[in-house]
Tab-separated table of C-alpha atoms in Angstrom:
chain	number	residue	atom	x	y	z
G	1489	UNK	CA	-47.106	-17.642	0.305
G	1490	UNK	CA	-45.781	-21.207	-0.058
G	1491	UNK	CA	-44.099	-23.072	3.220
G	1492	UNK	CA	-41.104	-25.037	3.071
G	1493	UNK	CA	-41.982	-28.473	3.223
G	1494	UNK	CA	-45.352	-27.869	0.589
G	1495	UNK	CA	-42.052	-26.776	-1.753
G	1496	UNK	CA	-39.541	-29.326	-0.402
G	1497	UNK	CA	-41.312	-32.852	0.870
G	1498	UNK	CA	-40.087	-33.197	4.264
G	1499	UNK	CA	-39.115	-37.147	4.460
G	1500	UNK	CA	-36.360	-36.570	1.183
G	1501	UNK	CA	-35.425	-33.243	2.768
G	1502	UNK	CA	-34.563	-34.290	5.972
G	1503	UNK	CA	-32.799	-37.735	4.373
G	1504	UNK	CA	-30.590	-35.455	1.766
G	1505	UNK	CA	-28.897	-32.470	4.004
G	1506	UNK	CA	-25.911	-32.525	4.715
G	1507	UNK	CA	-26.018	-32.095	8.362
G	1508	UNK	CA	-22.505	-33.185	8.550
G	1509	UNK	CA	-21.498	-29.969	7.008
G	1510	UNK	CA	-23.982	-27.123	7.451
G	1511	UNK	CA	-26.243	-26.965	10.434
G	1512	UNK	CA	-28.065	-24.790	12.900
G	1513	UNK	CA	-25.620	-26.121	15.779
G	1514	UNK	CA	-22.020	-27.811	15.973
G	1515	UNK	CA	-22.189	-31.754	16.000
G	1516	UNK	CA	-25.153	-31.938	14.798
G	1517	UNK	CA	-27.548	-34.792	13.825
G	1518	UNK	CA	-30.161	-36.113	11.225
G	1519	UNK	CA	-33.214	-35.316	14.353
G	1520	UNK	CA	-31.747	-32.515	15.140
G	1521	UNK	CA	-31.787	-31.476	11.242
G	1522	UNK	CA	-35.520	-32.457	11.641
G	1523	UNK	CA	-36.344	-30.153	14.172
G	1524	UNK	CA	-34.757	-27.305	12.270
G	1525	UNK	CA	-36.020	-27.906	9.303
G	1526	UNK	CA	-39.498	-27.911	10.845
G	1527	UNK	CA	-38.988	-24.584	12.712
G	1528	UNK	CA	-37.994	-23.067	8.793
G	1529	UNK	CA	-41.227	-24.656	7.356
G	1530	UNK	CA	-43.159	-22.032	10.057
G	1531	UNK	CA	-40.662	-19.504	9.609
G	1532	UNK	CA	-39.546	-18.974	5.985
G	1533	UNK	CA	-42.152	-17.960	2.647
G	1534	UNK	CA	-41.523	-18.464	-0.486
G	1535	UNK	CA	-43.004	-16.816	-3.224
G	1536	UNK	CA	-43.003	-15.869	-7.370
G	1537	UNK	CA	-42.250	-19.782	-7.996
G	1538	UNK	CA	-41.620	-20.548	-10.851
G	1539	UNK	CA	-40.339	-24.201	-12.461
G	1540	UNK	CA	-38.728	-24.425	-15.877
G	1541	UNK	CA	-36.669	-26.721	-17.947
G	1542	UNK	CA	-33.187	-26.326	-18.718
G	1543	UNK	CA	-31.704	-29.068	-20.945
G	1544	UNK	CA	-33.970	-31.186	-19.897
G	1545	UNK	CA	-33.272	-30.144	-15.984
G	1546	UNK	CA	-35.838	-29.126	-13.800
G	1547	UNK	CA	-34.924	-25.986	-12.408
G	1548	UNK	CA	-37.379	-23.851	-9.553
G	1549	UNK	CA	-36.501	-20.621	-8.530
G	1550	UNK	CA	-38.272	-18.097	-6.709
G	1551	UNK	CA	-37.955	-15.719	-3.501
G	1552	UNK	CA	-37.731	-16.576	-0.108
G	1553	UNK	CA	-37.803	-14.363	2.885
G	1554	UNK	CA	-37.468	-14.733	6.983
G	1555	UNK	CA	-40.380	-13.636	9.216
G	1556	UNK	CA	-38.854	-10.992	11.884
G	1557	UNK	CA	-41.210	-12.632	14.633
G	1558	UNK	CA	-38.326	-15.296	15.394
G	1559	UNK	CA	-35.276	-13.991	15.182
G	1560	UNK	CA	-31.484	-14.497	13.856
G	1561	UNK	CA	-30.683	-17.561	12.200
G	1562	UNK	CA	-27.344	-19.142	12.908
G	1563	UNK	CA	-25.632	-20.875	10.605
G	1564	UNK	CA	-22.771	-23.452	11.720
G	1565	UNK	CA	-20.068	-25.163	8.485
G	1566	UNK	CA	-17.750	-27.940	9.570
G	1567	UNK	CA	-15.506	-26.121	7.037
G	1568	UNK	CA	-15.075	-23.628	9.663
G	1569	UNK	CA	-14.672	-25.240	12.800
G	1570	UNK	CA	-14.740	-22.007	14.553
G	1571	UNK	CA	-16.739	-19.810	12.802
G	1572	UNK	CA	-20.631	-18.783	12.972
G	1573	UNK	CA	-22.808	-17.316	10.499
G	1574	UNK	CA	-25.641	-15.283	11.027
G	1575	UNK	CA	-28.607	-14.341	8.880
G	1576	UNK	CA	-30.515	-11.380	10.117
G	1577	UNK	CA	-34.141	-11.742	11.506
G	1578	UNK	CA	-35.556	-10.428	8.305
G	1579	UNK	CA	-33.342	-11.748	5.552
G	1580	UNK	CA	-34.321	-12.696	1.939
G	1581	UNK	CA	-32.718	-14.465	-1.160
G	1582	UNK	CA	-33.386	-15.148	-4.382
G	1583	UNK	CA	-33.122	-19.007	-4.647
G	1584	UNK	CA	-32.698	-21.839	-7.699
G	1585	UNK	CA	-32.795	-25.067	-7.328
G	1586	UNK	CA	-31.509	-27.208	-10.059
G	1587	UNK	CA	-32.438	-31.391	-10.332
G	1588	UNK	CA	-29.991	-32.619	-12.324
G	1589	UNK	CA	-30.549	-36.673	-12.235
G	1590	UNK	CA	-28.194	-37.402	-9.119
G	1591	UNK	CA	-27.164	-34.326	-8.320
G	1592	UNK	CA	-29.181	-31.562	-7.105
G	1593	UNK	CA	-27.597	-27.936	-6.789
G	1594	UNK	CA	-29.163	-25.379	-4.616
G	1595	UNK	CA	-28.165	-21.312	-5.008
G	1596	UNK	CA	-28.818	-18.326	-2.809
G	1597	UNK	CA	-28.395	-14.588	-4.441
G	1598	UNK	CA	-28.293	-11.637	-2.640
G	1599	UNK	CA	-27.901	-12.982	1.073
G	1600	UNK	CA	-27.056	-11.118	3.349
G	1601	UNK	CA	-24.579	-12.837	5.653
G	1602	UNK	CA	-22.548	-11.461	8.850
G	1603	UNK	CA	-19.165	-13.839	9.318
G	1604	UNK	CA	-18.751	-14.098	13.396
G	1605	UNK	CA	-14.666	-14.490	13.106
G	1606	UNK	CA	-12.760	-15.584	16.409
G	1607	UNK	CA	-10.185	-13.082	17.649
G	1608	UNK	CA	-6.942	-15.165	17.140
G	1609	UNK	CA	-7.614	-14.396	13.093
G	1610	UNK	CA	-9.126	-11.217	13.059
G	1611	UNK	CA	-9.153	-8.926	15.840
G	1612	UNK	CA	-9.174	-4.723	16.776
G	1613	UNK	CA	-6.008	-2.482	15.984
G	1614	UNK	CA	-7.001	1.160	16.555
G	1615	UNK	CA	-10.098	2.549	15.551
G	1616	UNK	CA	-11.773	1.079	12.765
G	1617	UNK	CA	-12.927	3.303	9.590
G	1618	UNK	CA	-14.980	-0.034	8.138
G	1619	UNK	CA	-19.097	0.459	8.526
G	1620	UNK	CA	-18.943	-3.206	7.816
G	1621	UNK	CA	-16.711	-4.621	10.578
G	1622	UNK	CA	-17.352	-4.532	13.844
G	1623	UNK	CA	-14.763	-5.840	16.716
G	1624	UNK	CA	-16.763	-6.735	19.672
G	1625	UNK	CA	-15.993	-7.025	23.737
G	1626	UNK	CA	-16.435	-11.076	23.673
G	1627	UNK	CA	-13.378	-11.718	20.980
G	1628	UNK	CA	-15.856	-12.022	18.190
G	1629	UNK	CA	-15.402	-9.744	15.132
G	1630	UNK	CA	-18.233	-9.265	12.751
G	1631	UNK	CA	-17.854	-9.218	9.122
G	1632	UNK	CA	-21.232	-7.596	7.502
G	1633	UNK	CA	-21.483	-8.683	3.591
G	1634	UNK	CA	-23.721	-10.108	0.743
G	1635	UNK	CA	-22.802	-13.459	-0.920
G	1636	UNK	CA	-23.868	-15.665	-3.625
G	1637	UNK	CA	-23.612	-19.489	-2.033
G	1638	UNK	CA	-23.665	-22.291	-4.080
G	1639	UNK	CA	-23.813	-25.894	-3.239
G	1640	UNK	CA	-24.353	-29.156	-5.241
G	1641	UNK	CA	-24.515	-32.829	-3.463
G	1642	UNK	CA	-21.392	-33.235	-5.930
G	1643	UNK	CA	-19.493	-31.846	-3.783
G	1644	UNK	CA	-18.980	-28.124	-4.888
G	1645	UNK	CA	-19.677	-25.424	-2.210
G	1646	UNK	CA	-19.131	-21.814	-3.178
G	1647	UNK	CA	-19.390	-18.582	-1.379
G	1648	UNK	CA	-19.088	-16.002	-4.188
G	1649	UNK	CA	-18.837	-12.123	-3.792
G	1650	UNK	CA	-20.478	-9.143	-5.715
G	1651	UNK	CA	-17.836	-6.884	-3.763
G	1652	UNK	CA	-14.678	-7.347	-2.377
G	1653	UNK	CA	-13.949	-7.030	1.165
G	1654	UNK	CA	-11.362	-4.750	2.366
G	1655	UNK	CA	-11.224	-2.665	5.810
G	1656	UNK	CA	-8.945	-1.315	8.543
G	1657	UNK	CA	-7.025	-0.963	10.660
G	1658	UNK	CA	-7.189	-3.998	12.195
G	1659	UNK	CA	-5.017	-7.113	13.709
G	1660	UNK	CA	-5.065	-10.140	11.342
G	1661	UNK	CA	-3.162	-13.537	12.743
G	1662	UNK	CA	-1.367	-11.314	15.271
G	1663	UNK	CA	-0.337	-8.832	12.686
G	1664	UNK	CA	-1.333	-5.299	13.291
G	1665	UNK	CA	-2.415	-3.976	9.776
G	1666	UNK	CA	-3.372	-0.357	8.225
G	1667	UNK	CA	-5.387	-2.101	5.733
G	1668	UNK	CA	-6.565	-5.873	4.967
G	1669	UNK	CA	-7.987	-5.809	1.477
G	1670	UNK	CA	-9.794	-8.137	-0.930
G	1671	UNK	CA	-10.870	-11.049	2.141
G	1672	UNK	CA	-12.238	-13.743	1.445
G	1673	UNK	CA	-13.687	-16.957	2.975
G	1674	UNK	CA	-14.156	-19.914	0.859
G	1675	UNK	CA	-15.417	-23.053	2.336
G	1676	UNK	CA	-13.888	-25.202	-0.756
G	1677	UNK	CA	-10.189	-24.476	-1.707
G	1678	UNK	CA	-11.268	-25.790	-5.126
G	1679	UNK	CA	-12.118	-23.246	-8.306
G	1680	UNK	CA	-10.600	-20.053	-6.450
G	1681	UNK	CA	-8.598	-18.558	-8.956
G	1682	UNK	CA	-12.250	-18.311	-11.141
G	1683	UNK	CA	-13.420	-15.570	-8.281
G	1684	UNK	CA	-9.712	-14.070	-7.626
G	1685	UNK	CA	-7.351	-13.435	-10.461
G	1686	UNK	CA	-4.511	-13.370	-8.177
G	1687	UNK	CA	-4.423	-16.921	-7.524
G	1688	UNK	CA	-2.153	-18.388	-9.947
G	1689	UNK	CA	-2.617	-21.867	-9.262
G	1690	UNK	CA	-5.265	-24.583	-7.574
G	1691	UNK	CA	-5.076	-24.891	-3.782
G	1692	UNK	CA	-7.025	-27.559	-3.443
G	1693	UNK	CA	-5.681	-29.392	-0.566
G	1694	UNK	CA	-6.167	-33.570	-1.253
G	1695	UNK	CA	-7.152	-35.342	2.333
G	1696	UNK	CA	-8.058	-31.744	3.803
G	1697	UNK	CA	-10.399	-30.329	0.681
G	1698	UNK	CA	-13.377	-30.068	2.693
G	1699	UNK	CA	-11.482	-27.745	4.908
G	1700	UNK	CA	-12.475	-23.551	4.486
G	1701	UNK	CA	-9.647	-21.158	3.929
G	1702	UNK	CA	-9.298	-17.568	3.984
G	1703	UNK	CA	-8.284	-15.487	1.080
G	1704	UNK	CA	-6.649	-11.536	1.245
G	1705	UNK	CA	-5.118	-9.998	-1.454
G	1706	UNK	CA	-3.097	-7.285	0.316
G	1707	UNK	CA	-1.818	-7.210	4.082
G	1708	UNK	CA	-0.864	-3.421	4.270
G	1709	UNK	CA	1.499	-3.820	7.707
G	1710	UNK	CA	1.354	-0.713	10.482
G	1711	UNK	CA	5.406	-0.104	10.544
G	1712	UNK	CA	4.071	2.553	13.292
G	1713	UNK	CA	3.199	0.117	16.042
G	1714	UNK	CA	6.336	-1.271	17.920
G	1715	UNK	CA	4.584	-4.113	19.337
G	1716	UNK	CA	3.626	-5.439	15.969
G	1717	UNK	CA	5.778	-9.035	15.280
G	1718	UNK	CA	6.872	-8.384	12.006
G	1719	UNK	CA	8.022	-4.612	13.023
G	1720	UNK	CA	10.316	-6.054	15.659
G	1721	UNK	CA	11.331	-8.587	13.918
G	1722	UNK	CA	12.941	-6.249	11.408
G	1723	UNK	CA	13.784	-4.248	13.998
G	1724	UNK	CA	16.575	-6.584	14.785
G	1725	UNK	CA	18.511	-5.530	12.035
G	1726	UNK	CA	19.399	-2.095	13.563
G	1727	UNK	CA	17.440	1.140	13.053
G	1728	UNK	CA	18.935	1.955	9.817
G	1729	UNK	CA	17.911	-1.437	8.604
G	1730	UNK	CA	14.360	-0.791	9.777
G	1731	UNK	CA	14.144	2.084	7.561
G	1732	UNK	CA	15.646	0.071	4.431
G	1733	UNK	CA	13.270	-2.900	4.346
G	1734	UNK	CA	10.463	-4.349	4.784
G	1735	UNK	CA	8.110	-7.228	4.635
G	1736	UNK	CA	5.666	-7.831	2.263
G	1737	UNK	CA	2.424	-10.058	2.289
G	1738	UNK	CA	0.445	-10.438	-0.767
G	1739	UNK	CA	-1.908	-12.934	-2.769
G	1740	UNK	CA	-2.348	-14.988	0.160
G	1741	UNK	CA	-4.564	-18.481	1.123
G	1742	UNK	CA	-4.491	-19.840	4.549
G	1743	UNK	CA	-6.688	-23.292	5.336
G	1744	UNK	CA	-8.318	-22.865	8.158
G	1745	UNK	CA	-7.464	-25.976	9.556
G	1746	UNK	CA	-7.195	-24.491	13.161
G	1747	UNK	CA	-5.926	-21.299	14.519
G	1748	UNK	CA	-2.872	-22.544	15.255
G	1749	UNK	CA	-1.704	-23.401	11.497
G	1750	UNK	CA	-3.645	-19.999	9.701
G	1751	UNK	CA	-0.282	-19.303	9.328
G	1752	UNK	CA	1.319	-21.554	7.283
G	1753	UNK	CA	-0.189	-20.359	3.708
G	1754	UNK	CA	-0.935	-22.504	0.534
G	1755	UNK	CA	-0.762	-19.489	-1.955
G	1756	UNK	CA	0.904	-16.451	-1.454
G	1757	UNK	CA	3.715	-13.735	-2.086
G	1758	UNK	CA	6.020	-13.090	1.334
G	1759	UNK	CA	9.201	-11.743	1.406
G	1760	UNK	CA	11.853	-9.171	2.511
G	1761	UNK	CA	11.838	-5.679	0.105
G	1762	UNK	CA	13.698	-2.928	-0.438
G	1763	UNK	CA	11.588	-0.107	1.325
G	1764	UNK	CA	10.585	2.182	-1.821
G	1765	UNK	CA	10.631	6.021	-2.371
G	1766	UNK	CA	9.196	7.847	-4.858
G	1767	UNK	CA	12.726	7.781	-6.920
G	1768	UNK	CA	13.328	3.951	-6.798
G	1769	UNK	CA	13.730	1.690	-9.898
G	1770	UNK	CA	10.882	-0.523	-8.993
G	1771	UNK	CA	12.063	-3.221	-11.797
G	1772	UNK	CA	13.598	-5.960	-8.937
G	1773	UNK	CA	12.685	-3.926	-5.963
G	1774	UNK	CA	13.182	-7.235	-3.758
G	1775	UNK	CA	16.514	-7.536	-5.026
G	1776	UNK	CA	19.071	-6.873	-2.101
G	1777	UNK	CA	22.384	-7.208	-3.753
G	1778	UNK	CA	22.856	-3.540	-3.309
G	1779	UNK	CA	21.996	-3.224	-0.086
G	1780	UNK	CA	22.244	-6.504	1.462
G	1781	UNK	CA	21.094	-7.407	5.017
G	1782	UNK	CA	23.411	-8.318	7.587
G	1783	UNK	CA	22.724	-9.978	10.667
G	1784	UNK	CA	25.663	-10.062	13.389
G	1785	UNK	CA	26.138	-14.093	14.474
G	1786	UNK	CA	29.081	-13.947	16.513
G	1787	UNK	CA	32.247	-11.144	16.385
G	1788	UNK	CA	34.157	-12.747	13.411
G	1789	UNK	CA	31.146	-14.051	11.680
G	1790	UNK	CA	27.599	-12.556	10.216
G	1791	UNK	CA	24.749	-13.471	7.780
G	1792	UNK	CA	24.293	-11.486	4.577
G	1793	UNK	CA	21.003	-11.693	2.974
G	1794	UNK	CA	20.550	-10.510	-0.643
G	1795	UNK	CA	17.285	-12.207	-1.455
G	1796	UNK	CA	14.959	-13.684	0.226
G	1797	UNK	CA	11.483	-13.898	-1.711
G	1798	UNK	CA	8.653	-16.898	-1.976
G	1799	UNK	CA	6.192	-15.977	-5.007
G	1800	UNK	CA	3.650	-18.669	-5.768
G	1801	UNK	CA	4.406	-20.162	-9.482
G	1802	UNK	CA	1.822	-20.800	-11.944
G	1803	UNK	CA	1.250	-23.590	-13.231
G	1804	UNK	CA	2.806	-26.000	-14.608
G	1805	UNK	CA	5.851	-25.229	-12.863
G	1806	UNK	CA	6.370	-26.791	-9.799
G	1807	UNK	CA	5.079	-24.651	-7.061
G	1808	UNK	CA	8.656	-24.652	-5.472
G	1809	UNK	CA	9.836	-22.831	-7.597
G	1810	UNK	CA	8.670	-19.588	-6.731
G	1811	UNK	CA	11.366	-19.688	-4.386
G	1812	UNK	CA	14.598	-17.152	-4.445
G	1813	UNK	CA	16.892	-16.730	-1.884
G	1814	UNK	CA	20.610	-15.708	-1.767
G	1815	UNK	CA	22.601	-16.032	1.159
G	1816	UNK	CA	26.087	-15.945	2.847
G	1817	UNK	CA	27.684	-16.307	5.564
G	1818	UNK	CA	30.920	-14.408	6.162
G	1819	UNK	CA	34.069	-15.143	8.326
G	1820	UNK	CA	36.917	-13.804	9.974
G	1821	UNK	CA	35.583	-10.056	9.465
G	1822	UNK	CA	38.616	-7.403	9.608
G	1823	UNK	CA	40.166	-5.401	7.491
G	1824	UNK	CA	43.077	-7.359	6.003
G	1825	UNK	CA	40.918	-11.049	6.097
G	1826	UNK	CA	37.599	-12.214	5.507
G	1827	UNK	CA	36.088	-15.235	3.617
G	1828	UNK	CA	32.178	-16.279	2.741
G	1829	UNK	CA	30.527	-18.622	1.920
G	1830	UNK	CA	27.184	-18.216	-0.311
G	1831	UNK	CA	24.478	-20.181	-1.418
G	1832	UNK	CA	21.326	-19.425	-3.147
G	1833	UNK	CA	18.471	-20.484	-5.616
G	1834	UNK	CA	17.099	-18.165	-8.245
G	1835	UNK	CA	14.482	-18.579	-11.218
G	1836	UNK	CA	14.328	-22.441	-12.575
G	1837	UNK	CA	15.951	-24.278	-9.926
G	1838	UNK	CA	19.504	-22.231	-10.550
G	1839	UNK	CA	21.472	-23.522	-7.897
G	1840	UNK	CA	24.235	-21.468	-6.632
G	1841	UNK	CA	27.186	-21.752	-4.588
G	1842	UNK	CA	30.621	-20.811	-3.751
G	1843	UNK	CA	33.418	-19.944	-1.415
G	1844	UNK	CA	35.216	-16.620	-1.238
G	1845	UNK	CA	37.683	-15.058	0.117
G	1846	UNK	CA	37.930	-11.471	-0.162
G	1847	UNK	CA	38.863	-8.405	1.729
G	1848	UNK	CA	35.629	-6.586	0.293
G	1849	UNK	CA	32.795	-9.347	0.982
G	1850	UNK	CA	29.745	-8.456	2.497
């Protein structure tokens, strides 16, 4: 068995992590890097080494494994503020290591990793049918999976994934869910749509690109539970509206920037359906025209929504336009008199607008 440091030289190790990103405790510092980096060199072997070439690269890969005698190891990313990582007592990799004149790129296969996700993200809704999630007592929910992690000092940082992630029921960002499927953290908003072909476009975020997000494909919403936001929110336009329409939350990126923004996505496909039965025309099915919503604002005067849809463009159109919405507002509502006013914007930047008056709109 080889240690650490007989593999690594302590002095350039200690000089070239990144403590400032990934550490065994929050705020940490180069001594305190020390001191962890000498409890690995007791704690972690390494073994089948083998160096090679590459292009004129010196590449070493191997194995390396955790001894059970001392524990977990918890991981800490200023990506995620928040968040903790945990490797079990006994957990293993494959590793490379790749020189690559000044830049040196380090990557673990087949670690096993358990996400420890704060409640205001992720939390219980019923009981859960996931062997890989576990909501706990303290507000912590545990995400058990196996990643590929890859990190250069150029500045890329990937967590990649042999699986997707899905489970349920649970309670993401306050929103009580049947199903969450295909998450995702990624503490890099860069290269995403290369792991998920559902992102259409970068994310990268400019000033904030160092910040994680969180990716899901697919928020399958429990219409069931009354207490659920987005249930009473359509709930407000009447019981039979209820049963006509509904929300939908797809292809979605949040940076996790704090808890209190998750919700404001980079990347994603929200808006207000047509509730579907097995004998719709699914060709425009968030299309409203036909059965518009209307919202009561006063007693001569009420919103009609016929669209009302955000679907992230690809590039190179602007992201903006991904944006549809049709709306009016209607007046003087009786029989013999009533007038509207609509506005909208459809595919391409289409603006529309007009003024009518009508005994038949709305």
């Amino acid at each position: 068995m080889t240690r650490l440091f007989e593999l690594f030289p302590e002095e350039p190790l200690v000089a070239g992590w990144p403590f400032n990103e990934i550490a065994n405790q929050r705020d940490s510092s180069r001594d305190q890097i020390r001191t962890w980096l000498n409890r690995l060199d007791s704690e972690l072997d390494f073994e089948d080494i083998s160096p090679s070439l590459d292009s004129g690269v010196m590449v070493v890969h191997g194995k390396v494994s955790a001894r059970a005698a001392f524990g977990p190891h918890d991981i800490f990313l200023s990506a995620f503020p928040s968040f903790q990582f945990r490797l079990d007592p006994e957990w293993k990799a494959n590793f490379f290591v790749r020189y690559g004149g000044t830049d040196t790129e380090v990557i673990l296969e087949n670690l096993k990793v358990t996400f420890l996700i704060p409640a205001d993200l992720l939390s219980e809704h019923g009981t859960s049918k996931s062997t890989n999630v576990l909501f706990g007592l303290d507000g912590i929910t545990e995400i058990k999976t196996e990643l590929r992690i890859r990190y250069s000092t150029a500045g890329d940082f990937r967590f990649e994934y042999p699986e997707p992630i899905s489970f349920g029921p649970a309670t993401f960002m306050g929103i009580s869910c049947k199903g969450v499927f295909d998450f995702a953290l990624h503490p890099r908003s860069a290269g995403l749509s290369d792991q998920h072909e559902w992102i259409v476009r970068p994310v990268d975020q400019g000033t904030f690109d160092n910040i994680g997000v969180v990716a899901v494909r697919t928020l399958d919403i429990d219409w069931d539970d009354g207490e659920n936001p987005v249930v009473q929110i359509t709930r407000e336009l009447g019981e039979e509206g209820f049963h006509r329409y509904q929300w939908a939350f797809n292809d979605l990126v949040f940076p996790v920037l704090q808890p209190a923004l998750l919700p404001l996505p980079r990347h994603g496909t929200v808006g207000v359906r047509r509730n579907i039965h097995s004998t719709d025309d699914l060709t425009d099915f968030f299309d409203l025209r036909g059965e518009p919503i209307e919202v009561s604002l006063a007693p001569d005067a009420k919103l009609v929504m016929r669209k009302f849809w955000f679907d992230t463009a690809p590039l190179p159109q602007d992201i903006l336009e991904g944006i549809q919405f049709e709306l009016g507002l209607v007046f003087d509502v009786n029989e013999t008199n009533r007038g509207a006013v609509t506005v909208g914007l459809e595919e391409e930047w289409t603006v529309t607008a007009g003024l009518r008056r009508s005994p038949t709109v709305g």
